[in-house]
Amino acid sequence: MDEYIHDDDSYRRVQALLLEEMERGLGKETVAEATVKMFPTYVRSLPDGSERGNFLALDLGGTNFRVLLISLKGEKVNMQNKIYPISQELMAGAGEKLFDHIAGCISNFMMDHQLVGVGRIPLGFTFSFPCRQEGLAVGRLVRWTKGFHCQGVEGEDVVRLLHEAIRRRSDIDVECVALLNDTVGCLMSCAFLDHSTEVGVILGTGTNACYMERLNRVGTWDGDHGQPDQVIINTEWGAFGDNGCIDFVFTDVDRAIDHDSLNPGKQLFEKMISGMYLGEVVRRVLIKCINAGLILSGQVTEELDTPSRFYTKYLSEIEKTIARIMTAATCSTSALWSAREPLILPLPVSIATLLNRIDKPSVTVAVDGSLYRFHPHFHNLMTQKTQELLNPGLKFHLMLSEDGSGKGAALVAAVSNRIAAAAEANK
Ligand code: BGC
């Protein structure tokens, strides 16, 4: 089972390669062949606490689709939201149908909250897929991830598709003023409370991170170079490794999971660690341990032998009851405990790479996603391992981001309103 455990040198090699890929993504001449796309987001200012107003937000890209109404009053934030299921059929059907469904949900939500006929409401759209942004409210989907594969959306501006669907209904008055990735929402929502937040990380169905970068290091930046001379970069690190550069850390399990996925050869880093795949990684490793006679007396149960039957949430549940399970199932503790570290290590490796690049003495890292939120040991393991991989003198702390996809969307919309109003007043 040693192939599942890498030494520190391998992880330092991965760090160096990730940094190289990130730099390639930021370079005008090199971005075309980069796998880590480093998209500039057009979000350049963080909240300062003075944000006010009512906003609608959409959150598409995790396990649920939600519509939210967010009211910002300085430090006070009120939120109401409703979850609307997205069927497998919608996830794989025509893009127009998906956007009609989304517009229908907005309409239903607005009726329920008496928001129809009260004037135009600004909306922030958290769309958690790789998008090349051409402005704050313009972004083309590069490719679907996480089990979505609706036709007619890749290459298109998703805000235009949303506005067209809203117009087709003609019963609501909504304008999408900001499109954002969930990592950006996560960063914004923590930055609202803690101004040293510079990184947003998601470890949920998929994985990704964004961070605040200086404009003079963003070769692909085509906006203005005025103040603030910074922009949030959506790294899209889930695609790290898609060019084969970290094949040396992939195991036969990683390769098998990729082979059986909807998008083979894509999002390889994401497939090592995120919630959509981690349960399956563990199931396959467990079967190997059983077949090698290490645990459960060589007996593979029918359930464990069923693909995708071991849900990622079991990891947190097992950890919480690990002592009891150990006794009942006579597991070898060492196998499970040593298996845990390589499972999460890719994340500290990539967070440390970002923090070393930012190179500030103390940075807050906003984190969200079910895997981080519900696992009893992720926080501590991540903190410990990230610190080990940091350059000397750098410090950080991980902060749980509360509902970044909703609150963050409202904050991005509100910050852009605040800046537009200030620019207008200075004319
Ligand atoms: C997407 C990212 C997203 C991440 C977490 C990935 O599959 O490509 O845009 O941020 O999932 O939701």
GROMACS .gro file of C-alpha atoms in nm, residues 13-410:
model
  398
   13ARG     CA    1   0.786   1.891  -0.631
   14VAL     CA    2   0.410   1.924  -0.670
   15GLN     CA    3   0.429   2.272  -0.511
   16ALA     CA    4   0.696   2.383  -0.758
   17LEU     CA    5   0.493   2.247  -1.050
   18LEU     CA    6   0.174   2.416  -0.935
   19LEU     CA    7   0.355   2.748  -0.909
   20GLU     CA    8   0.492   2.698  -1.261
   21GLU     CA    9   0.143   2.620  -1.392
   22MET     CA   10  -0.001   2.923  -1.215
   23GLU     CA   11   0.261   3.149  -1.371
   24ARG     CA   12   0.188   2.999  -1.710
   25GLY     CA   13  -0.182   3.079  -1.660
   26LEU     CA   14  -0.105   3.441  -1.576
   27GLY     CA   15   0.118   3.495  -1.880
   28LYS     CA   16  -0.031   3.647  -2.193
   29GLU     CA   17   0.192   3.437  -2.419
   30THR     CA   18   0.159   3.114  -2.218
   31VAL     CA   19  -0.204   3.105  -2.105
   32ALA     CA   20  -0.318   2.914  -2.415
   33GLU     CA   21  -0.126   2.602  -2.308
   34ALA     CA   22  -0.184   2.648  -1.932
   35THR     CA   23  -0.402   2.397  -1.750
   36VAL     CA   24  -0.444   2.614  -1.439
   37LYS     CA   25  -0.624   2.899  -1.609
   38MET     CA   26  -0.587   3.177  -1.349
   39PHE     CA   27  -0.890   3.376  -1.469
   40PRO     CA   28  -0.897   3.744  -1.367
   41THR     CA   29  -1.240   3.797  -1.207
   42TYR     CA   30  -1.283   4.177  -1.235
   43VAL     CA   31  -1.335   4.186  -0.859
   44ARG     CA   32  -1.070   4.428  -0.737
   45SER     CA   33  -1.200   4.566  -0.408
   46LEU     CA   34  -1.296   4.388  -0.091
   47PRO     CA   35  -1.595   4.487   0.121
   48ASP     CA   36  -1.531   4.765   0.374
   49GLY     CA   37  -1.840   4.709   0.587
   50SER     CA   38  -2.033   5.004   0.443
   51GLU     CA   39  -2.223   4.790   0.191
   52ARG     CA   40  -2.602   4.833   0.198
   53GLY     CA   41  -2.909   4.722   0.006
   54ASN     CA   42  -3.121   4.427  -0.100
   55PHE     CA   43  -2.985   4.179  -0.347
   56LEU     CA   44  -3.091   3.856  -0.507
   57ALA     CA   45  -2.834   3.584  -0.544
   58LEU     CA   46  -2.822   3.258  -0.735
   59ASP     CA   47  -2.600   2.971  -0.634
   60LEU     CA   48  -2.546   2.704  -0.900
   61GLY     CA   49  -2.267   2.450  -0.898
   62GLY     CA   50  -2.272   2.239  -0.584
   63THR     CA   51  -2.520   1.975  -0.483
   64ASN     CA   52  -2.810   2.222  -0.470
   65PHE     CA   53  -2.934   2.519  -0.666
   66ARG     CA   54  -3.049   2.807  -0.445
   67VAL     CA   55  -3.213   3.144  -0.485
   68LEU     CA   56  -3.143   3.391  -0.205
   69LEU     CA   57  -3.257   3.732  -0.089
   70ILE     CA   58  -2.986   3.912   0.099
   71SER     CA   59  -3.020   4.235   0.283
   72LEU     CA   60  -2.694   4.409   0.377
   73LYS     CA   61  -2.698   4.668   0.652
   74GLY     CA   62  -2.338   4.727   0.744
   75GLU     CA   63  -2.217   4.438   0.958
   76LYS     CA   64  -2.571   4.298   0.973
   77VAL     CA   65  -2.671   4.053   0.702
   78ASN     CA   66  -3.018   3.902   0.666
   79MET     CA   67  -3.064   3.608   0.436
   80GLN     CA   68  -3.358   3.406   0.316
   81ASN     CA   69  -3.313   3.126   0.070
   82LYS     CA   70  -3.485   2.840  -0.099
   83ILE     CA   71  -3.332   2.527  -0.246
   84TYR     CA   72  -3.459   2.408  -0.582
   85PRO     CA   73  -3.358   2.062  -0.702
   86ILE     CA   74  -3.182   2.023  -1.034
   87SER     CA   75  -3.263   1.684  -1.185
   88GLN     CA   76  -3.007   1.467  -1.363
   89GLU     CA   77  -3.211   1.532  -1.676
   90LEU     CA   78  -3.161   1.909  -1.644
   91MET     CA   79  -2.790   1.863  -1.568
   92ALA     CA   80  -2.743   1.676  -1.893
   93GLY     CA   81  -3.008   1.835  -2.117
   94ALA     CA   82  -3.026   2.144  -2.336
   95GLY     CA   83  -2.872   2.455  -2.182
   96GLU     CA   84  -3.182   2.659  -2.266
   97LYS     CA   85  -3.393   2.427  -2.050
   98LEU     CA   86  -3.154   2.467  -1.757
   99PHE     CA   87  -3.169   2.848  -1.779
  100ASP     CA   88  -3.549   2.843  -1.822
  101HIS     CA   89  -3.567   2.636  -1.505
  102ILE     CA   90  -3.339   2.884  -1.323
  103ALA     CA   91  -3.552   3.179  -1.437
  104GLY     CA   92  -3.865   2.990  -1.325
  105CYS     CA   93  -3.713   2.938  -0.979
  106ILE     CA   94  -3.626   3.310  -0.953
  107SER     CA   95  -3.984   3.397  -1.045
  108ASN     CA   96  -4.125   3.151  -0.791
  109PHE     CA   97  -3.894   3.287  -0.520
  110MET     CA   98  -3.984   3.649  -0.598
  111MET     CA   99  -4.358   3.572  -0.585
  112ASP     CA  100  -4.312   3.402  -0.247
  113HIS     CA  101  -4.125   3.705  -0.110
  114GLN     CA  102  -4.350   3.974  -0.265
  115LEU     CA  103  -4.064   4.104  -0.478
  116VAL     CA  104  -4.257   4.132  -0.803
  117GLY     CA  105  -4.350   4.484  -0.909
  118VAL     CA  106  -4.119   4.655  -0.658
  119GLY     CA  107  -3.868   4.772  -0.921
  120ARG     CA  108  -3.553   4.618  -1.061
  121ILE     CA  109  -3.351   4.411  -0.814
  122PRO     CA  110  -2.977   4.360  -0.867
  123LEU     CA  111  -2.865   4.000  -0.873
  124GLY     CA  112  -2.529   3.833  -0.812
  125PHE     CA  113  -2.488   3.498  -0.986
  126THR     CA  114  -2.254   3.249  -0.820
  127PHE     CA  115  -2.182   3.008  -1.103
  128SER     CA  116  -1.923   2.760  -0.983
  129PHE     CA  117  -1.771   2.642  -1.306
  130PRO     CA  118  -1.465   2.762  -1.498
  131CYS     CA  119  -1.559   3.085  -1.675
  132ARG     CA  120  -1.336   3.323  -1.868
  133GLN     CA  121  -1.467   3.661  -1.756
  134GLU     CA  122  -1.473   3.955  -1.992
  135GLY     CA  123  -1.620   4.190  -1.734
  136LEU     CA  124  -1.788   4.173  -1.393
  137ALA     CA  125  -2.113   4.055  -1.551
  138VAL     CA  126  -1.984   3.877  -1.861
  139GLY     CA  127  -1.829   3.531  -1.849
  140ARG     CA  128  -1.801   3.246  -2.094
  141LEU     CA  129  -1.820   2.893  -1.964
  142VAL     CA  130  -1.499   2.716  -2.061
  143ARG     CA  131  -1.625   2.370  -1.972
  144TRP     CA  132  -1.867   2.199  -1.740
  145THR     CA  133  -1.736   2.008  -1.439
  146LYS     CA  134  -1.893   1.811  -1.148
  147GLY     CA  135  -2.142   1.608  -1.348
  148PHE     CA  136  -2.307   1.891  -1.544
  149HIS     CA  137  -2.292   1.865  -1.920
  150CYS     CA  138  -2.578   2.068  -2.070
  151GLN     CA  139  -2.544   2.134  -2.439
  152GLY     CA  140  -2.512   2.479  -2.591
  153VAL     CA  141  -2.353   2.651  -2.290
  154GLU     CA  142  -1.978   2.593  -2.327
  155GLY     CA  143  -1.822   2.894  -2.498
  156GLU     CA  144  -2.128   3.111  -2.426
  157ASP     CA  145  -2.175   3.404  -2.189
  158VAL     CA  146  -2.382   3.255  -1.908
  159VAL     CA  147  -2.514   3.596  -1.798
  160ARG     CA  148  -2.655   3.650  -2.148
  161LEU     CA  149  -2.819   3.304  -2.132
  162LEU     CA  150  -2.970   3.393  -1.794
  163HIS     CA  151  -3.101   3.730  -1.915
  164GLU     CA  152  -3.254   3.568  -2.225
  165ALA     CA  153  -3.433   3.311  -2.010
  166ILE     CA  154  -3.560   3.590  -1.779
  167ARG     CA  155  -3.688   3.784  -2.083
  168ARG     CA  156  -3.861   3.475  -2.223
  169ARG     CA  157  -4.082   3.472  -1.910
  170SER     CA  158  -4.144   3.847  -1.893
  171ASP     CA  159  -4.290   3.829  -1.541
  172ILE     CA  160  -3.989   3.949  -1.338
  173ASP     CA  161  -3.758   4.248  -1.344
  174VAL     CA  162  -3.409   4.135  -1.249
  175GLU     CA  163  -3.066   4.231  -1.371
  176CYS     CA  164  -2.756   4.024  -1.314
  177VAL     CA  165  -2.488   4.277  -1.220
  178ALA     CA  166  -2.215   4.035  -1.115
  179LEU     CA  167  -2.105   3.687  -1.208
  180LEU     CA  168  -1.875   3.513  -0.966
  181ASN     CA  169  -1.714   3.185  -0.881
  182ASP     CA  170  -1.796   3.027  -0.542
  183THR     CA  171  -1.433   3.075  -0.433
  184VAL     CA  172  -1.475   3.451  -0.482
  185GLY     CA  173  -1.797   3.451  -0.280
  186CYS     CA  174  -1.617   3.256  -0.009
  187LEU     CA  175  -1.328   3.508   0.002
  188MET     CA  176  -1.562   3.809  -0.002
  189SER     CA  177  -1.780   3.681   0.275
  190CYS     CA  178  -1.482   3.632   0.511
  191ALA     CA  179  -1.316   3.958   0.399
  192PHE     CA  180  -1.632   4.135   0.515
  193LEU     CA  181  -1.542   4.031   0.871
  194ASP     CA  182  -1.165   3.996   0.851
  195HIS     CA  183  -0.977   4.237   0.628
  196SER     CA  184  -0.665   4.022   0.606
  197THR     CA  185  -0.852   3.760   0.402
  198GLU     CA  186  -0.677   3.716   0.066
  199VAL     CA  187  -0.754   3.357  -0.032
  200GLY     CA  188  -1.081   3.168  -0.082
  201VAL     CA  189  -1.079   2.788  -0.102
  202ILE     CA  190  -1.364   2.549  -0.176
  203LEU     CA  191  -1.349   2.185  -0.079
  204GLY     CA  192  -1.695   2.060  -0.162
  205THR     CA  193  -1.836   1.872  -0.460
  206GLY     CA  194  -1.542   2.021  -0.654
  207THR     CA  195  -1.230   2.205  -0.544
  208ASN     CA  196  -1.082   2.540  -0.640
  209ALA     CA  197  -0.923   2.855  -0.497
  210CYS     CA  198  -0.897   3.223  -0.569
  211TYR     CA  199  -0.666   3.489  -0.428
  212MET     CA  200  -0.588   3.858  -0.452
  213GLU     CA  201  -0.307   3.922  -0.701
  214ARG     CA  202  -0.115   4.237  -0.792
  215LEU     CA  203  -0.207   4.365  -1.138
  216ASN     CA  204   0.155   4.393  -1.251
  217ARG     CA  205   0.184   4.015  -1.216
  218VAL     CA  206  -0.124   3.944  -1.432
  219GLY     CA  207  -0.003   3.943  -1.792
  220THR     CA  208  -0.351   3.848  -1.914
  221TRP     CA  209  -0.517   4.152  -1.753
  222ASP     CA  210  -0.687   4.365  -2.016
  223GLY     CA  211  -0.877   4.606  -1.789
  224ASP     CA  212  -0.759   4.943  -1.658
  225HIS     CA  213  -0.445   4.974  -1.448
  226GLY     CA  214  -0.579   5.234  -1.204
  227GLN     CA  215  -0.622   5.187  -0.829
  228PRO     CA  216  -0.672   4.948  -0.667
  229ASP     CA  217  -0.391   4.780  -0.861
  230GLN     CA  218  -0.505   4.428  -0.773
  231VAL     CA  219  -0.758   4.172  -0.889
  232ILE     CA  220  -0.895   3.846  -0.757
  233ILE     CA  221  -0.770   3.554  -0.966
  234ASN     CA  222  -0.983   3.243  -0.995
  235THR     CA  223  -0.710   2.978  -1.023
  236GLU     CA  224  -0.928   2.682  -1.132
  237TRP     CA  225  -0.669   2.456  -0.975
  238GLY     CA  226  -0.900   2.155  -1.018
  239ALA     CA  227  -0.750   2.115  -1.366
  240PHE     CA  228  -0.394   2.099  -1.233
  241GLY     CA  229  -0.228   1.785  -1.372
  242ASP     CA  230  -0.442   1.766  -1.686
  243ASN     CA  231  -0.118   1.796  -1.890
  244GLY     CA  232   0.043   1.499  -1.714
  245CYS     CA  233   0.283   1.706  -1.500
  246ILE     CA  234   0.189   1.536  -1.172
  247ASP     CA  235   0.139   1.184  -1.305
  248PHE     CA  236   0.405   1.072  -1.056
  249VAL     CA  237   0.162   1.123  -0.765
  250PHE     CA  238  -0.138   0.959  -0.930
  251THR     CA  239  -0.209   0.606  -0.817
  252ASP     CA  240  -0.394   0.331  -1.001
  253VAL     CA  241  -0.704   0.437  -0.803
  254ASP     CA  242  -0.684   0.798  -0.929
  255ARG     CA  243  -0.642   0.669  -1.283
  256ALA     CA  244  -0.937   0.429  -1.256
  257ILE     CA  245  -1.165   0.702  -1.119
  258ASP     CA  246  -1.067   0.936  -1.399
  259HIS     CA  247  -1.120   0.661  -1.657
  260ASP     CA  248  -1.474   0.592  -1.533
  261SER     CA  249  -1.571   0.960  -1.498
  262LEU     CA  250  -1.788   1.174  -1.727
  263ASN     CA  251  -1.486   1.384  -1.823
  264PRO     CA  252  -1.177   1.160  -1.853
  265GLY     CA  253  -0.846   1.342  -1.860
  266LYS     CA  254  -1.000   1.658  -1.712
  267GLN     CA  255  -1.001   1.803  -1.361
  268LEU     CA  256  -0.744   1.549  -1.243
  269PHE     CA  257  -0.643   1.736  -0.928
  270GLU     CA  258  -1.011   1.780  -0.838
  271LYS     CA  259  -1.065   1.405  -0.877
  272MET     CA  260  -0.794   1.334  -0.617
  273ILE     CA  261  -0.958   1.530  -0.339
  274SER     CA  262  -1.306   1.673  -0.388
  275GLY     CA  263  -1.632   1.548  -0.244
  276MET     CA  264  -1.767   1.419  -0.573
  277TYR     CA  265  -1.482   1.166  -0.593
  278LEU     CA  266  -1.329   1.116  -0.250
  279GLY     CA  267  -1.581   0.855  -0.133
  280GLU     CA  268  -1.506   0.651  -0.441
  281VAL     CA  269  -1.130   0.691  -0.385
  282VAL     CA  270  -1.175   0.554  -0.034
  283ARG     CA  271  -1.403   0.270  -0.150
  284ARG     CA  272  -1.145   0.156  -0.401
  285VAL     CA  273  -0.858   0.182  -0.153
  286LEU     CA  274  -1.061  -0.013   0.104
  287ILE     CA  275  -1.123  -0.291  -0.146
  288LYS     CA  276  -0.750  -0.306  -0.212
  289CYS     CA  277  -0.678  -0.323   0.160
  290ILE     CA  278  -0.936  -0.600   0.200
  291ASN     CA  279  -0.802  -0.798  -0.094
  292ALA     CA  280  -0.451  -0.763   0.044
  293GLY     CA  281  -0.581  -0.919   0.367
  294LEU     CA  282  -0.513  -0.605   0.570
  295ILE     CA  283  -0.868  -0.542   0.694
  296LEU     CA  284  -1.212  -0.702   0.732
  297SER     CA  285  -1.072  -1.058   0.703
  298GLY     CA  286  -1.054  -1.043   0.325
  299GLN     CA  287  -1.433  -1.009   0.288
  300VAL     CA  288  -1.558  -0.749   0.037
  301THR     CA  289  -1.929  -0.692   0.098
  302GLU     CA  290  -2.172  -0.652  -0.192
  303GLU     CA  291  -2.238  -0.290  -0.095
  304LEU     CA  292  -1.874  -0.195  -0.079
  305ASP     CA  293  -1.828  -0.363  -0.414
  306THR     CA  294  -2.089  -0.130  -0.571
  307PRO     CA  295  -1.935   0.170  -0.753
  308SER     CA  296  -2.017   0.510  -0.599
  309ARG     CA  297  -2.192   0.344  -0.305
  310PHE     CA  298  -1.943   0.473  -0.048
  311TYR     CA  299  -2.049   0.836  -0.007
  312THR     CA  300  -1.794   1.102   0.080
  313LYS     CA  301  -2.000   1.204   0.383
  314TYR     CA  302  -1.918   0.863   0.533
  315LEU     CA  303  -1.562   0.984   0.585
  316SER     CA  304  -1.678   1.244   0.833
  317GLU     CA  305  -1.926   1.005   0.990
  318ILE     CA  306  -1.663   0.733   1.025
  319GLU     CA  307  -1.414   0.972   1.177
  320LYS     CA  308  -1.673   1.079   1.429
  321THR     CA  309  -1.739   0.724   1.536
  322ILE     CA  310  -1.403   0.577   1.453
  323ALA     CA  311  -1.330   0.425   1.788
  324ARG     CA  312  -1.659   0.237   1.791
  325ILE     CA  313  -1.615   0.115   1.435
  326MET     CA  314  -1.262  -0.001   1.506
  327THR     CA  315  -1.383  -0.225   1.784
  328ALA     CA  316  -1.687  -0.355   1.600
  329ALA     CA  317  -1.517  -0.423   1.268
  330THR     CA  318  -1.172  -0.516   1.403
  331CYS     CA  319  -1.011  -0.275   1.154
  332SER     CA  320  -0.641  -0.211   1.164
  333THR     CA  321  -0.621   0.145   1.295
  334SER     CA  322  -0.284   0.207   1.136
  335ALA     CA  323  -0.421   0.140   0.787
  336LEU     CA  324  -0.698   0.395   0.827
  337TRP     CA  325  -0.492   0.658   1.005
  338SER     CA  326  -0.208   0.646   0.759
  339ALA     CA  327  -0.459   0.646   0.475
  340ARG     CA  328  -0.607   0.974   0.595
  341GLU     CA  329  -0.304   1.194   0.546
  342PRO     CA  330  -0.240   1.127   0.176
  343LEU     CA  331  -0.612   1.176   0.117
  344ILE     CA  332  -0.607   1.538   0.222
  345LEU     CA  333  -0.246   1.633   0.147
  346PRO     CA  334  -0.302   1.777  -0.203
  347LEU     CA  335  -0.496   2.061  -0.041
  348PRO     CA  336  -0.232   2.189   0.207
  349VAL     CA  337   0.020   2.158  -0.076
  350SER     CA  338  -0.179   2.389  -0.299
  351ILE     CA  339  -0.280   2.633  -0.023
  352ALA     CA  340   0.085   2.666   0.083
  353THR     CA  341   0.182   2.733  -0.280
  354LEU     CA  342  -0.062   3.025  -0.293
  355LEU     CA  343   0.047   3.165   0.043
  356ASN     CA  344   0.414   3.146  -0.053
  357ARG     CA  345   0.333   3.334  -0.371
  358ILE     CA  346   0.136   3.602  -0.185
  359ASP     CA  347   0.430   3.627   0.056
  360LYS     CA  348   0.262   3.836   0.325
  361PRO     CA  349   0.346   3.776   0.692
  362SER     CA  350  -0.012   3.694   0.792
  363VAL     CA  351  -0.304   3.599   0.569
  364THR     CA  352  -0.651   3.466   0.643
  365VAL     CA  353  -0.767   3.185   0.417
  366ALA     CA  354  -1.146   3.156   0.381
  367VAL     CA  355  -1.258   2.795   0.338
  368ASP     CA  356  -1.595   2.644   0.258
  369GLY     CA  357  -1.740   2.320   0.126
  370SER     CA  358  -1.905   2.023   0.291
  371LEU     CA  359  -1.590   1.819   0.316
  372TYR     CA  360  -1.407   2.087   0.515
  373ARG     CA  361  -1.714   2.189   0.714
  374PHE     CA  362  -1.824   1.848   0.836
  375HIS     CA  363  -1.501   1.652   0.872
  376PRO     CA  364  -1.384   1.663   1.234
  377HIS     CA  365  -1.012   1.659   1.156
  378PHE     CA  366  -0.972   1.841   0.825
  379HIS     CA  367  -0.921   2.178   0.981
  380ASN     CA  368  -0.642   2.067   1.212
  381LEU     CA  369  -0.471   1.844   0.960
  382MET     CA  370  -0.484   2.116   0.697
  383THR     CA  371  -0.349   2.379   0.933
  384GLN     CA  372  -0.063   2.159   1.046
  385LYS     CA  373   0.039   2.040   0.700
  386THR     CA  374   0.005   2.382   0.535
  387GLN     CA  375   0.227   2.539   0.802
  388GLU     CA  376   0.492   2.274   0.738
  389LEU     CA  377   0.501   2.363   0.368
  390LEU     CA  378   0.509   2.742   0.415
  391ASN     CA  379   0.817   2.955   0.363
  392PRO     CA  380   0.976   3.062   0.692
  393GLY     CA  381   0.823   3.369   0.853
  394LEU     CA  382   0.479   3.330   0.697
  395LYS     CA  383   0.166   3.274   0.904
  396PHE     CA  384  -0.195   3.209   0.811
  397HIS     CA  385  -0.519   3.099   0.959
  398LEU     CA  386  -0.809   2.907   0.811
  399MET     CA  387  -1.151   3.064   0.861
  400LEU     CA  388  -1.478   2.891   0.786
  401SER     CA  389  -1.670   3.102   0.536
  402GLU     CA  390  -2.038   3.127   0.623
  403ASP     CA  391  -2.253   3.097   0.312
  404GLY     CA  392  -2.010   3.263   0.075
  405SER     CA  393  -2.204   3.169  -0.237
  406GLY     CA  394  -2.502   3.372  -0.122
  407LYS     CA  395  -2.357   3.649   0.092
  408GLY     CA  396  -2.050   3.677  -0.132
  409ALA     CA  397  -2.265   3.728  -0.442
  410ALA     CA  398  -2.453   4.012  -0.272
   0.00000   0.00000   0.00000
